[in-house]
Coordinates of C-alpha atoms in Angstrom, one line a residue:
Chain A
X1 CA 0.0 0.0 0.0
X2 CA 1.2 3.5 -0.7
X3 CA 0.4 4.7 2.7
X4 CA -1.7 7.7 3.6
X5 CA -1.6 10.2 0.8
X6 CA -2.1 13.9 1.3
X7 CA -2.3 16.6 -1.3
X8 CA -1.1 19.1 -1.9
X9 CA 2.3 18.9 -0.1
X10 CA 2.6 22.7 0.0
X11 CA 0.0 25.4 -0.4
X12 CA 0.4 29.1 -0.4
X13 CA -2.7 31.2 -0.4
X14 CA -3.8 34.7 0.3
X15 CA -5.8 35.6 3.3
X16 CA -9.5 35.3 2.7
X17 CA -9.2 32.5 0.2
X18 CA -10.7 29.1 0.5
X19 CA -8.3 26.2 1.1
X20 CA -9.0 22.5 0.7
X21 CA -6.7 19.8 1.9
X22 CA -7.2 16.3 0.7
X23 CA -6.4 12.9 2.2
X24 CA -6.6 9.3 1.0
X25 CA -6.3 6.9 3.9
X26 CA -4.8 3.4 3.7
X27 CA -7.2 1.0 2.1
X28 CA -9.2 -0.9 4.7
X29 CA -8.6 1.5 7.5
X30 CA -11.7 2.5 9.3
X31 CA -10.5 5.5 11.3
X32 CA -9.2 8.8 10.0
X33 CA -7.7 11.7 11.8
X34 CA -6.8 15.3 11.0
X35 CA -4.0 16.9 13.0
X36 CA -2.4 20.4 12.9
X37 CA 1.2 21.1 13.8
X38 CA 2.5 24.5 14.8
X39 CA 5.5 25.7 16.7
X40 CA 3.5 27.2 19.4
X41 CA 0.9 24.5 20.0
X42 CA 2.6 21.4 18.7
X43 CA 0.4 18.6 17.3
X44 CA -3.3 18.9 17.9
X45 CA -6.2 16.7 16.9
X46 CA -8.7 18.6 14.8
X47 CA -11.2 15.9 14.0
X48 CA -11.6 12.2 14.0
X49 CA -13.8 10.0 11.8
X50 CA -14.7 6.3 12.3
X51 CA -16.4 4.5 9.4
X52 CA -16.8 7.9 7.7
X53 CA -18.7 9.4 10.6
X54 CA -17.3 12.3 12.6
X55 CA -16.8 11.1 16.1
X56 CA -14.9 13.9 17.8
X57 CA -14.6 17.4 16.3
X58 CA -13.9 19.2 19.5
X59 CA -10.5 20.3 18.2
X60 CA -11.8 22.2 15.2
X61 CA -10.8 25.7 16.0
X62 CA -13.8 27.6 14.7
X63 CA -16.5 27.6 12.1
X64 CA -14.1 28.5 9.3
X65 CA -12.9 24.9 9.5
X66 CA -14.9 22.0 8.2
X67 CA -14.1 18.4 7.4
X68 CA -15.9 15.8 5.4
X69 CA -15.4 12.1 4.6
X70 CA -17.8 11.2 1.8
X71 CA -16.5 7.7 1.5
X72 CA -14.0 5.4 3.0
X73 CA -11.2 6.4 0.7
X74 CA -11.3 10.2 0.8
X75 CA -11.5 13.1 3.2
X76 CA -11.2 16.8 2.9
X77 CA -10.4 19.6 5.4
X78 CA -11.6 23.0 4.3
X79 CA -10.7 26.4 5.6
X80 CA -12.9 29.3 4.5
X81 CA -11.9 32.1 4.8
X82 CA -8.3 31.4 5.5
X83 CA -6.3 33.6 7.9
X84 CA -2.5 33.9 8.4
X85 CA -2.8 32.2 11.8
X86 CA -4.0 29.1 10.0
X87 CA -0.5 28.6 8.7
X88 CA 0.7 25.2 9.9
X89 CA 1.4 21.7 8.8
X90 CA -1.8 19.7 8.5
X91 CA -1.5 15.9 8.9
X92 CA -3.9 13.2 8.0
X93 CA -3.6 9.8 9.7
X94 CA -5.5 6.5 9.5
X95 CA -5.7 3.4 11.6
X96 CA -7.2 0.0 11.0
X97 CA -9.9 -0.1 13.6
X98 CA -10.7 1.0 17.1
X99 CA -8.9 -2.0 18.6
X100 CA -5.7 -1.4 16.6
X101 CA -4.0 1.6 18.0
X102 CA -1.3 2.3 15.5
X103 CA -2.0 5.5 13.5
X104 CA -0.2 5.8 10.1
X105 CA 0.5 9.4 9.1
X106 CA 0.7 11.1 5.7
X107 CA 3.5 13.4 4.9
X108 CA 1.5 16.5 5.7
X109 CA 0.4 19.6 3.9
X110 CA 2.4 22.8 4.7
X111 CA -0.1 25.6 4.5
X112 CA 1.1 29.2 4.3
X113 CA -1.5 32.0 4.4
X114 CA -0.1 35.4 3.4
Chain B
X1 CA -7.7 16.0 30.4
X2 CA -4.5 14.3 29.6
X3 CA -1.2 16.2 29.2
X4 CA 2.2 15.0 28.0
X5 CA 5.4 16.9 28.9
X6 CA 8.7 16.7 27.2
X7 CA 11.0 19.0 29.2
X8 CA 14.1 18.7 27.1
X9 CA 13.6 20.7 23.8
X10 CA 16.9 19.7 22.3
X11 CA 19.6 17.1 22.7
X12 CA 22.7 15.9 20.8
X13 CA 24.6 12.7 21.0
X14 CA 27.7 11.2 19.3
X15 CA 27.2 8.4 16.8
X16 CA 27.2 5.0 18.4
X17 CA 26.5 6.3 21.8
X18 CA 23.3 5.9 23.9
X19 CA 20.8 8.6 24.6
X20 CA 17.7 8.8 26.7
X21 CA 14.7 11.0 25.9
X22 CA 12.4 11.9 28.8
X23 CA 8.6 12.1 28.9
X24 CA 6.1 12.5 31.7
X25 CA 2.3 12.5 31.4
X26 CA -0.7 13.2 33.6
X27 CA -3.9 11.2 33.5
X28 CA -6.5 9.8 35.8
X29 CA -7.0 6.8 33.5
X30 CA -5.8 3.4 34.3
X31 CA -5.8 1.9 30.9
X32 CA -4.0 3.6 28.1
X33 CA -1.2 3.4 25.5
X34 CA 2.0 5.4 25.2
X35 CA 3.9 6.0 22.1
X36 CA 7.1 7.5 20.7
X37 CA 6.9 9.0 17.2
X38 CA 9.8 10.2 15.2
X39 CA 9.6 13.0 12.7
X40 CA 12.7 13.3 10.4
X41 CA 13.3 16.4 8.2
X42 CA 11.0 14.7 5.6
X43 CA 8.2 15.6 8.0
X44 CA 6.8 12.1 8.0
X45 CA 5.5 10.9 11.4
X46 CA 6.9 7.4 12.1
X47 CA 5.9 5.2 15.0
X48 CA 9.0 4.1 16.9
X49 CA 7.6 2.2 19.8
X50 CA 4.4 1.5 21.7
X51 CA 3.7 0.5 25.3
X52 CA 0.4 -0.7 26.8
X53 CA -0.1 0.5 30.3
X54 CA -1.3 -2.8 31.6
X55 CA 2.0 -4.5 30.6
X56 CA 4.7 -4.3 33.2
X57 CA 7.4 -5.4 30.7
X58 CA 9.1 -2.5 28.9
X59 CA 8.7 -2.5 25.2
X60 CA 11.7 -2.9 22.9
X61 CA 12.2 -2.5 19.2
X62 CA 15.7 -3.3 18.1
X63 CA 17.9 -0.3 19.3
X64 CA 14.9 1.4 20.9
X65 CA 13.6 0.6 24.3
X66 CA 11.4 2.3 26.9
X67 CA 11.5 2.7 30.6
X68 CA 7.9 2.8 31.6
X69 CA 7.2 3.8 35.2
X70 CA 3.4 3.8 35.6
X71 CA 3.3 5.1 39.2
X72 CA 5.6 7.9 38.4
X73 CA 3.8 8.5 35.1
X74 CA 7.1 8.5 33.3
X75 CA 7.9 7.1 29.8
X76 CA 11.4 7.6 28.6
X77 CA 12.9 6.4 25.3
X78 CA 16.4 4.9 25.1
X79 CA 18.2 4.8 21.8
X80 CA 21.2 2.6 21.8
X81 CA 24.1 2.7 19.2
X82 CA 22.8 6.0 17.8
X83 CA 22.9 6.4 14.1
X84 CA 23.0 9.5 11.9
X85 CA 19.5 8.5 10.6
X86 CA 18.1 8.9 14.1
X87 CA 18.4 12.7 13.8
X88 CA 14.8 13.9 14.0
X89 CA 12.1 15.4 16.2
X90 CA 10.8 12.9 18.7
X91 CA 7.3 13.1 20.1
X92 CA 5.9 11.3 23.1
X93 CA 2.1 10.6 22.9
X94 CA -0.7 9.3 25.0
X95 CA -3.9 7.5 24.0
X96 CA -6.7 6.5 26.3
X97 CA -7.8 2.9 25.9
X98 CA -11.4 2.7 24.6
X99 CA -13.5 5.5 23.4
X100 CA -11.9 8.1 21.1
X101 CA -8.5 7.2 19.6
X102 CA -7.2 10.7 20.1
X103 CA -3.5 10.9 20.4
X104 CA -2.3 13.6 22.8
X105 CA 1.2 14.7 21.9
X106 CA 4.1 16.3 23.8
X107 CA 5.7 19.4 22.3
X108 CA 8.6 17.3 20.9
X109 CA 12.3 17.1 21.3
X110 CA 14.9 17.7 18.6
X111 CA 17.7 15.0 18.6
X112 CA 20.8 15.5 16.7
X113 CA 23.3 12.6 16.2
X114 CA 26.7 13.9 15.4
X115 CA 29.3 11.9 13.4

């Protein structure tokens, strides 16, 4: 398997624009996670899906952030409108099921909002 | 809420030597998992080692081993025979058993292995 695939790897956008980050989890994995990494706050969980259903979105910072998982092989994280403080590395991770604790991470998307 | 603390922001070690990375955590849970993840310059997060809290035996994976002290809530990582490829950020992480599979990460520690 190619692992968790995220796109794009890098994104530079202007403040106020909409940004969409994409993730393809490992085939057969039932759980998907979106994390954000910043120097100030480290790695934080934004949202977690199990079987395509959002289970915990308490980490989503505000209404400008939304995430969807329309099917088992695809998820998006959208920021609208984007702000400079959203600049970070966004990671997607997946795991096999709730009994298997190892999460496999994608290579992340580095987002810069200018 | 659970918290994970890595008090050493940065360390360096000579190639072939042994280094220990410290981690403490705070939780009221009795059943949980602890992890060490490695993040090299490529940015990929890679699982190094995992420990189940109910297991008294310390986990080992080749050159990597942990010292898990449940009562003290301490979870240190020992890297033996350090290699240049071990240069990376290292993150300690906690996950409560059952319920949400949320990983709670420490702030990380930068390890540099010098030739």
